PDB file of C-alpha atoms in Angstrom:
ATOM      1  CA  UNK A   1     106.048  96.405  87.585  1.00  0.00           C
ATOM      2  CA  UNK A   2     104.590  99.655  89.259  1.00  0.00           C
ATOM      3  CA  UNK A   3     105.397  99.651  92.777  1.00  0.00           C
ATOM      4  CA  UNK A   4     107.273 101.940  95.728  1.00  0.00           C
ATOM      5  CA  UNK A   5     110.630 101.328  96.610  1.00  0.00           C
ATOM      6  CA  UNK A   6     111.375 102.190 100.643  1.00  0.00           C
ATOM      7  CA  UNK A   7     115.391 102.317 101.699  1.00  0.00           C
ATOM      8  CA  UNK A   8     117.306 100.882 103.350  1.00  0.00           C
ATOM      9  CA  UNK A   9     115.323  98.115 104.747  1.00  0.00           C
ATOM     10  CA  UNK A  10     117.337  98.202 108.134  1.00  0.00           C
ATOM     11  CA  UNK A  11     119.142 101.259 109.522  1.00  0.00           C
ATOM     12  CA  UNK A  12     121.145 102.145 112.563  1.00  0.00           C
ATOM     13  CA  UNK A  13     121.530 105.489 113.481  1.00  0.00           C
ATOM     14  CA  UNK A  14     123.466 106.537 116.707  1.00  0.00           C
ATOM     15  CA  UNK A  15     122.407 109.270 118.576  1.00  0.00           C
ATOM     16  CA  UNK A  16     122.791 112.902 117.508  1.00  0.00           C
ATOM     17  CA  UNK A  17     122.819 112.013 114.011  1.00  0.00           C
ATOM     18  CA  UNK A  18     120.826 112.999 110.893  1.00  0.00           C
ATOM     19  CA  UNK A  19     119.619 110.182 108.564  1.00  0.00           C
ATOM     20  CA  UNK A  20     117.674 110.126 105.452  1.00  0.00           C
ATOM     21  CA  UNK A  21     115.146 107.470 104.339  1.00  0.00           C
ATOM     22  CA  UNK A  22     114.221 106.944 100.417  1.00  0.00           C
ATOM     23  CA  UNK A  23     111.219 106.745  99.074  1.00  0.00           C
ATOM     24  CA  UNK A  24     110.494 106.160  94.983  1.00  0.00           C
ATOM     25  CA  UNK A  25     107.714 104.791  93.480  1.00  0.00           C
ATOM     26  CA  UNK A  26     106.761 104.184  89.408  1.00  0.00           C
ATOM     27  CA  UNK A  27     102.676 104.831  89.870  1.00  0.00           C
ATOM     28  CA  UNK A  28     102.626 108.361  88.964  1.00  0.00           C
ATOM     29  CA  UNK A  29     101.124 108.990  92.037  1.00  0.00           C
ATOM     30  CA  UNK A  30     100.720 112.696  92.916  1.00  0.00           C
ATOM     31  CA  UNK A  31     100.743 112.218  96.525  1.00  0.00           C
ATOM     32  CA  UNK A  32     103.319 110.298  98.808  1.00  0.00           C
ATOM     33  CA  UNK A  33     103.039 110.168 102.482  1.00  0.00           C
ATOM     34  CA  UNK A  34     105.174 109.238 105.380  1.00  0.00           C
ATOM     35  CA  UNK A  35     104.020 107.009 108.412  1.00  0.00           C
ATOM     36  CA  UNK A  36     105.749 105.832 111.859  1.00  0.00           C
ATOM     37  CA  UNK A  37     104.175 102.640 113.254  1.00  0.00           C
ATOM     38  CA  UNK A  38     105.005 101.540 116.882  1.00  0.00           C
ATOM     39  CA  UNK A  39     104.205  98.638 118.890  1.00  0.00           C
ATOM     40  CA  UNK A  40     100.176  99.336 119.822  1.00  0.00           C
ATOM     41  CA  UNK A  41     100.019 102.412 117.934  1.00  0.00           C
ATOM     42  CA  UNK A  42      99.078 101.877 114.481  1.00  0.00           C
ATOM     43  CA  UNK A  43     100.191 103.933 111.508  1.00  0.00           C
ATOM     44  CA  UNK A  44     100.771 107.523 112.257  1.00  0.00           C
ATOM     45  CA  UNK A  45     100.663 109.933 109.744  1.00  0.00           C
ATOM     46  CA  UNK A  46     104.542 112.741 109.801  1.00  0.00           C
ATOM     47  CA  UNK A  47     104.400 114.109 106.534  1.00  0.00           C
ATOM     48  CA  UNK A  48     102.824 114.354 103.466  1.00  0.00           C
ATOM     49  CA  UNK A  49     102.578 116.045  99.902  1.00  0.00           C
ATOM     50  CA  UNK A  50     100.462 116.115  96.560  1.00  0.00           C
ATOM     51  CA  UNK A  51     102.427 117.963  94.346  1.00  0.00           C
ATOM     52  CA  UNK A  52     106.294 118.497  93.803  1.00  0.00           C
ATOM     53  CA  UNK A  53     107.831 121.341  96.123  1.00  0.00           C
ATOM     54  CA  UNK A  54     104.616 121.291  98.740  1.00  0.00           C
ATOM     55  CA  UNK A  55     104.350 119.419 101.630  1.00  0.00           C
ATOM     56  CA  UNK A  56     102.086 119.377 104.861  1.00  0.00           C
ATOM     57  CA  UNK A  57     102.945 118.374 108.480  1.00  0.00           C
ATOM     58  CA  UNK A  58     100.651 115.579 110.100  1.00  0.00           C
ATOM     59  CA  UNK A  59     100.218 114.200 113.556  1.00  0.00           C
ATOM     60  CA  UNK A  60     104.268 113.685 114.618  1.00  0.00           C
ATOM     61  CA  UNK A  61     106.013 115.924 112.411  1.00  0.00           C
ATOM     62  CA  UNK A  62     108.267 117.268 115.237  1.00  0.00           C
ATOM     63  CA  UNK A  63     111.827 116.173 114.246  1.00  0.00           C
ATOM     64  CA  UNK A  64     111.455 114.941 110.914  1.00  0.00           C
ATOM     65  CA  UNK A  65     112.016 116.699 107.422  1.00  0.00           C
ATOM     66  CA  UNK A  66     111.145 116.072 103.791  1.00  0.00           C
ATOM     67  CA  UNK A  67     111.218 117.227 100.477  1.00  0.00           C
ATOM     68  CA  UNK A  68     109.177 116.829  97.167  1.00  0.00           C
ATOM     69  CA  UNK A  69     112.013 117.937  94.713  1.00  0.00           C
ATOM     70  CA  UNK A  70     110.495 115.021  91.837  1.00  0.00           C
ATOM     71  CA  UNK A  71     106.930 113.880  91.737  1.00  0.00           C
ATOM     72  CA  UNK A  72     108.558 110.004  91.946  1.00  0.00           C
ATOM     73  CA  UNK A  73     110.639 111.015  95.323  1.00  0.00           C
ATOM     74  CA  UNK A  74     109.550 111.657  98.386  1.00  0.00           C
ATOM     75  CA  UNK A  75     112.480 111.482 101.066  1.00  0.00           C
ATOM     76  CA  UNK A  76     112.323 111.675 104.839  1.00  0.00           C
ATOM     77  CA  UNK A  77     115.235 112.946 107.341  1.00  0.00           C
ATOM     78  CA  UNK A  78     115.125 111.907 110.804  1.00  0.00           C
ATOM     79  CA  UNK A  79     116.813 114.365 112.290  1.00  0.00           C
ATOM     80  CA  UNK A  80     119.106 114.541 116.218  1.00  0.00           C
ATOM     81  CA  UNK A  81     115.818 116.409 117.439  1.00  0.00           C
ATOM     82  CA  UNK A  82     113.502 113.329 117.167  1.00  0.00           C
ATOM     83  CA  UNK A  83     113.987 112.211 120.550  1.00  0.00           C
ATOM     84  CA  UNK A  84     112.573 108.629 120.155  1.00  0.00           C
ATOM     85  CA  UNK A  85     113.410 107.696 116.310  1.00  0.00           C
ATOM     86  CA  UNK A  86     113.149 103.819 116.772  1.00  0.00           C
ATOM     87  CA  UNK A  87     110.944 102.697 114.711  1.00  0.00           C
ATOM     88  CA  UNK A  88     108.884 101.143 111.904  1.00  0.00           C
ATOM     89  CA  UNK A  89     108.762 103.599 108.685  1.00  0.00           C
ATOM     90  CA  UNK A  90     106.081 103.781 106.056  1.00  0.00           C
ATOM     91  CA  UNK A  91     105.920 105.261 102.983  1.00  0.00           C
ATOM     92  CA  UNK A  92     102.723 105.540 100.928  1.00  0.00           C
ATOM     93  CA  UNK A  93     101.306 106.753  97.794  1.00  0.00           C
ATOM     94  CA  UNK A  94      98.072 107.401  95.635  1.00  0.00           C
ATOM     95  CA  UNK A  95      95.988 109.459  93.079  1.00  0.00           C
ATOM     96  CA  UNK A  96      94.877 112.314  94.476  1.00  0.00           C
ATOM     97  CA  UNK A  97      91.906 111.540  95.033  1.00  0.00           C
ATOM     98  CA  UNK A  98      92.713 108.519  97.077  1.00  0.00           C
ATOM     99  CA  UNK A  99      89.728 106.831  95.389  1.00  0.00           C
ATOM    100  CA  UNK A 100      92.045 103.545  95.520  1.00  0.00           C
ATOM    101  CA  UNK A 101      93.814 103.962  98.714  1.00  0.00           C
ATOM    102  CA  UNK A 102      97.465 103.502  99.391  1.00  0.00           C
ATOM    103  CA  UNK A 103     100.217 101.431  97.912  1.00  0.00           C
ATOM    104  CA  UNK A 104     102.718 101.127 100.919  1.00  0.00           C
ATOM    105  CA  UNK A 105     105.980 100.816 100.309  1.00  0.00           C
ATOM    106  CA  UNK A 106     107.903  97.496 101.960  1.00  0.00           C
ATOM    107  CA  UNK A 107     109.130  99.770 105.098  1.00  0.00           C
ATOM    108  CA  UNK A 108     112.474 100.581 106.511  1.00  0.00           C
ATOM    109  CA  UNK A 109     113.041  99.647 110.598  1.00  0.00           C
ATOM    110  CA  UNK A 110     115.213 102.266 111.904  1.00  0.00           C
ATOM    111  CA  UNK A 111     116.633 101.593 115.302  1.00  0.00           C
ATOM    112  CA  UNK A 112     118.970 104.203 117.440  1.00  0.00           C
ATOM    113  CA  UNK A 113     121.815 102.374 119.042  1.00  0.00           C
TER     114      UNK A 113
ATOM    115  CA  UNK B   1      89.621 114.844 116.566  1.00  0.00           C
ATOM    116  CA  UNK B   2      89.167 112.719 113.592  1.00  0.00           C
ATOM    117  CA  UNK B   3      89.859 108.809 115.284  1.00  0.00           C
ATOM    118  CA  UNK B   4      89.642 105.412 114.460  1.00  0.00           C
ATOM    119  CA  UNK B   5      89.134 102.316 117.118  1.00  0.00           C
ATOM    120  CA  UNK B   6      89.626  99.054 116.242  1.00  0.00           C
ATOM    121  CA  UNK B   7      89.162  95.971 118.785  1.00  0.00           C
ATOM    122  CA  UNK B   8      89.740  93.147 119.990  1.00  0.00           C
ATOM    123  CA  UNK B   9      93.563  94.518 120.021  1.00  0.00           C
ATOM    124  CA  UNK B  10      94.567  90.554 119.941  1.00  0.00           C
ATOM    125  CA  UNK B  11      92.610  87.567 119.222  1.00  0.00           C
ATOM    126  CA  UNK B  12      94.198  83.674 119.652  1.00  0.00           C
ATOM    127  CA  UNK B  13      91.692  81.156 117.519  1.00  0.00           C
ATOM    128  CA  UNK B  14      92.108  77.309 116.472  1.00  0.00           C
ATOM    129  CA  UNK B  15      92.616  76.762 112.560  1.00  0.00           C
ATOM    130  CA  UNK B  16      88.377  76.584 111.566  1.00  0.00           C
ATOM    131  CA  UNK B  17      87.396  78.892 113.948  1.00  0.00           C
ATOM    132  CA  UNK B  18      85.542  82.135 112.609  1.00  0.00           C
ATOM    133  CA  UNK B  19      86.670  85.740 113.924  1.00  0.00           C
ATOM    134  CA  UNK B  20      84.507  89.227 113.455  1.00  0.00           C
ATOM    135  CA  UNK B  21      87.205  92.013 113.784  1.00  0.00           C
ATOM    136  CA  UNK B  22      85.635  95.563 114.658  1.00  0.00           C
ATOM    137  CA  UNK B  23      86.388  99.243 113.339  1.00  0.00           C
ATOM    138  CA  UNK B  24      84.610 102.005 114.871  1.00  0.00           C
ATOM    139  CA  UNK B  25      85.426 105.703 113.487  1.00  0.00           C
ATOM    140  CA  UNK B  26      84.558 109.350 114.005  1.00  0.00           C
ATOM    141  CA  UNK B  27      85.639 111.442 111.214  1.00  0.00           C
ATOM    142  CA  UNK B  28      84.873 114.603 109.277  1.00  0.00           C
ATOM    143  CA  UNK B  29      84.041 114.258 105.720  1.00  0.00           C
ATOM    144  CA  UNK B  30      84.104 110.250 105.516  1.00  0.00           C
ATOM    145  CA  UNK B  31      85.115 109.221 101.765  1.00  0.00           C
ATOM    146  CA  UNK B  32      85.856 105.571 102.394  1.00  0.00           C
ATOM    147  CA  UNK B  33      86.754 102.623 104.745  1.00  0.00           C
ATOM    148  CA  UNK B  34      89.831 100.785 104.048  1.00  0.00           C
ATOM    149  CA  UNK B  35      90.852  97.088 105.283  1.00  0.00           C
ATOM    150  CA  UNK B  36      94.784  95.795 105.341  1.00  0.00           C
ATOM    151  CA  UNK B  37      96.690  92.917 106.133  1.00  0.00           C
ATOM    152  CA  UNK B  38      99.749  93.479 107.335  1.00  0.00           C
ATOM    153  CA  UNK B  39     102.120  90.734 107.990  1.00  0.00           C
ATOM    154  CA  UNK B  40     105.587  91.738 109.002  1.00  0.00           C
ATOM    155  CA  UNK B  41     106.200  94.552 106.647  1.00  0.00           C
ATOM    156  CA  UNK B  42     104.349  96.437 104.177  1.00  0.00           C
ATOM    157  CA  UNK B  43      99.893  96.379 104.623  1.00  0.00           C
ATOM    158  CA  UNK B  44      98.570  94.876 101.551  1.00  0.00           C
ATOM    159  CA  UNK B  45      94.724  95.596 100.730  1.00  0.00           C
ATOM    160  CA  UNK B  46      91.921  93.723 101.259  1.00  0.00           C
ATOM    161  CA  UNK B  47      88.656  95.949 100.711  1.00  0.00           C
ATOM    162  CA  UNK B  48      87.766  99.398 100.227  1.00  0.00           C
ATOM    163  CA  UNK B  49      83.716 100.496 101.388  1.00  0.00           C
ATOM    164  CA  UNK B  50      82.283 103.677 100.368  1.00  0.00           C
ATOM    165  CA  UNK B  51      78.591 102.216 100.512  1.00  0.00           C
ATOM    166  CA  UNK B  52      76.545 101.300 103.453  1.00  0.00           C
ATOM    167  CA  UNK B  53      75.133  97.791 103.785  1.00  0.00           C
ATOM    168  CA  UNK B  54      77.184  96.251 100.720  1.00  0.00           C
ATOM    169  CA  UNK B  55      78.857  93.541 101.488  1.00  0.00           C
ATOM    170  CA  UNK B  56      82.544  93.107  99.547  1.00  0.00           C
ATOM    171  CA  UNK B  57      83.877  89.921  99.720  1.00  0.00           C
ATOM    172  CA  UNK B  58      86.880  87.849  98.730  1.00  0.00           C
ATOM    173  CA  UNK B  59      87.372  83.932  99.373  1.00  0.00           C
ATOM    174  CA  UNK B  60      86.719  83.509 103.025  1.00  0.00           C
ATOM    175  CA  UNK B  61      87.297  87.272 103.567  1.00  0.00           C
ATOM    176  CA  UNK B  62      84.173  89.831 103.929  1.00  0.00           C
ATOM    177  CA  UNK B  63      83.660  93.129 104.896  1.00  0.00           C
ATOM    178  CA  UNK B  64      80.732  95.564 105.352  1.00  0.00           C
ATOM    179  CA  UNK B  65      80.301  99.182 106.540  1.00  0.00           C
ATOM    180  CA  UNK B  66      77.503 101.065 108.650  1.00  0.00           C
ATOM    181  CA  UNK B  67      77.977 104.831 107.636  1.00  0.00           C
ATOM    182  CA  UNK B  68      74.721 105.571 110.639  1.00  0.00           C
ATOM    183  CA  UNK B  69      76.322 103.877 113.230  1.00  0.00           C
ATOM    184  CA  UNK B  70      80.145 104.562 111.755  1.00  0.00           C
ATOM    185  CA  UNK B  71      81.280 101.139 112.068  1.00  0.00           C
ATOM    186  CA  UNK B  72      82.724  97.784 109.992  1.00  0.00           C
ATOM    187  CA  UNK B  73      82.963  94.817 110.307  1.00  0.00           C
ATOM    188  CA  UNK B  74      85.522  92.055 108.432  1.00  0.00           C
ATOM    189  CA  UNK B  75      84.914  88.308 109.021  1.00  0.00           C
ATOM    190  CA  UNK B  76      87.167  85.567 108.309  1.00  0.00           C
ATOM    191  CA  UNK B  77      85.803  82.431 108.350  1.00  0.00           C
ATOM    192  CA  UNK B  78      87.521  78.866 108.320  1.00  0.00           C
ATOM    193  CA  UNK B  79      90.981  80.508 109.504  1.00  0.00           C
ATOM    194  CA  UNK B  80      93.935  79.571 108.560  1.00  0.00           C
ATOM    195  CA  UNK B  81      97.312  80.116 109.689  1.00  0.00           C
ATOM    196  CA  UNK B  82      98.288  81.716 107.067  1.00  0.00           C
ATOM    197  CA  UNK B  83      95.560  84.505 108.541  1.00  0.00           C
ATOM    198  CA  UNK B  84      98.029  85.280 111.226  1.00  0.00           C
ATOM    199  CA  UNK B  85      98.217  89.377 111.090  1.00  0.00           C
ATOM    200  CA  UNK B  86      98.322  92.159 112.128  1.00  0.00           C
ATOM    201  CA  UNK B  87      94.442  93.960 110.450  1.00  0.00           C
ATOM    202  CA  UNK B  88      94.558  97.571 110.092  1.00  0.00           C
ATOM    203  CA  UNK B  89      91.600  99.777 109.286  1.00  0.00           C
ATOM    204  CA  UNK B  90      92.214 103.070 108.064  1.00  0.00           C
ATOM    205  CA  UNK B  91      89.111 105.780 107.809  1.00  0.00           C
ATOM    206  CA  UNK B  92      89.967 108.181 104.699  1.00  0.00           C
ATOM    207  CA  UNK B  93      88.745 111.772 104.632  1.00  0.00           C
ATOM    208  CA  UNK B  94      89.430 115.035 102.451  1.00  0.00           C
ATOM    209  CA  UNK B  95      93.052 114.957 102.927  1.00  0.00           C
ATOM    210  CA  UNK B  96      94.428 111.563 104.155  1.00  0.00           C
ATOM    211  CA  UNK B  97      93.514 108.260 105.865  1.00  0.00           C
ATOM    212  CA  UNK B  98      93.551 107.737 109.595  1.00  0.00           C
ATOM    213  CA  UNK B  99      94.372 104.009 110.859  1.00  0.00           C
ATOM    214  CA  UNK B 100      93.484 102.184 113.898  1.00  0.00           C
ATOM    215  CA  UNK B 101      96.111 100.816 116.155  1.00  0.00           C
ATOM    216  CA  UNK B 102      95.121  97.416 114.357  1.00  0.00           C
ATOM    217  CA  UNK B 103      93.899  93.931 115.728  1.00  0.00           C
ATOM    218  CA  UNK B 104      96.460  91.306 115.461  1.00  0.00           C
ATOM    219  CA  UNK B 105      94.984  87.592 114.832  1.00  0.00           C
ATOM    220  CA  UNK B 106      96.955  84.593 115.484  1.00  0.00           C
ATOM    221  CA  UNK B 107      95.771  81.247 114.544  1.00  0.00           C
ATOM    222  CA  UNK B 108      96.771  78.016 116.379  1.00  0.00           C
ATOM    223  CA  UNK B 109      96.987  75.001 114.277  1.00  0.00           C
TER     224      UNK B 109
END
């Protein structure tokens, strides 16, 4: 079955440290997106890319990293200069034209103990 | 600023009851209205709206859009419990979609 394939599902990071989320999905999806959702806050949009080895900031990208090495991969880093990492991580993907909207990925909660 | 509103934030209704959940949106380039479910973990879709004045619907679920007064609507009728969520609206344009903060429905047995 197609589908996207988020990473751990549950990760602790302590502070000051780097840590990497996975993304993968099957669709052949050209773009892959990464969202942060908070209590009251919705979905908010860090990073995203459609096509391998290009990427684009979005609202919260302070702190965060990706890369688009394989068009089934889209990894995020949370790095020691995201001051407020705990949270509930999204990743999404779609055609390129978007004509079908997103197929989210089952989410990883990060939390900073 | 591309934005999307959704309200009530919360609603509490007895099993039968009927709910209208709201999505206001102001946007640049407006492709298409999306509606999720999202209970606990990843959204799952409900409806998509390009189309003004079509109504989609699914079961109880139904959904229409107003591209002149940039609003939609989804109504659940005969709730369930199992309608307990959190909805999310998301408002796509050129380049990605833009969500709402969500309305979260709980329904009382």
């Amino acid at each position: 079955d197609g589908g996207i394939t988020q990473s751990p599902k549950y990760l602790f990071r302590k502070e000051g440290q780097n840590v990497t989320l996975s993304c993968e999905q099957n669709l052949n999806h050209d773009a892959m997106y990464w969202y942060r959702q908070d209590p009251g806050q919705g979905l908010r949009l860090i990073y995203y890319s459609q096509i391998v080895n290009d990427f684009q900031k979005g609202d919260i990208a302070e702190g965060y990293s990706v890369s688009r090495e394989k068009k089934e991969s889209f990894p995020l880093t949370v790095t020691s200069a995201q001051k407020n990492p705990t949270a509930f991580y999204l990743c999404a993907s779609s055609a390129l034209d978007r004509v079908y909207g997103y197929t989210f990925g089952s989410g990883t909660r990060l939390t900073v103990v | 600023e591309d934005k999307v509103v959704q309200s009530p934030l919360s609603l509490v209704v007895h099993e039968g009851d009927t709910v209208t959940l709201n999505c206001s949106y102001e946007v640049t380039n407006f492709r298409s209205l999306l509606w999720y479910k999202q209970e606990k973990k990843a959204p799952t879709f409900l409806f998509m709206l390009t189309s003004s004045g079509i109504e989609k619907k699914s079961g109880r679920l139904s959904s229409i859009l107003d591209k002149k007064e940039l609003f939609s609507i989804l109504n659940i009728t005969a709730t369930q419990t199992g309608d307990s969520a959190v909805y999310l609206c998301a408002v796509g344009t050129g380049n990605q979609f833009y969500f709402g903060t969500g309305t979260s429905l709980t329904v009382i047995p």
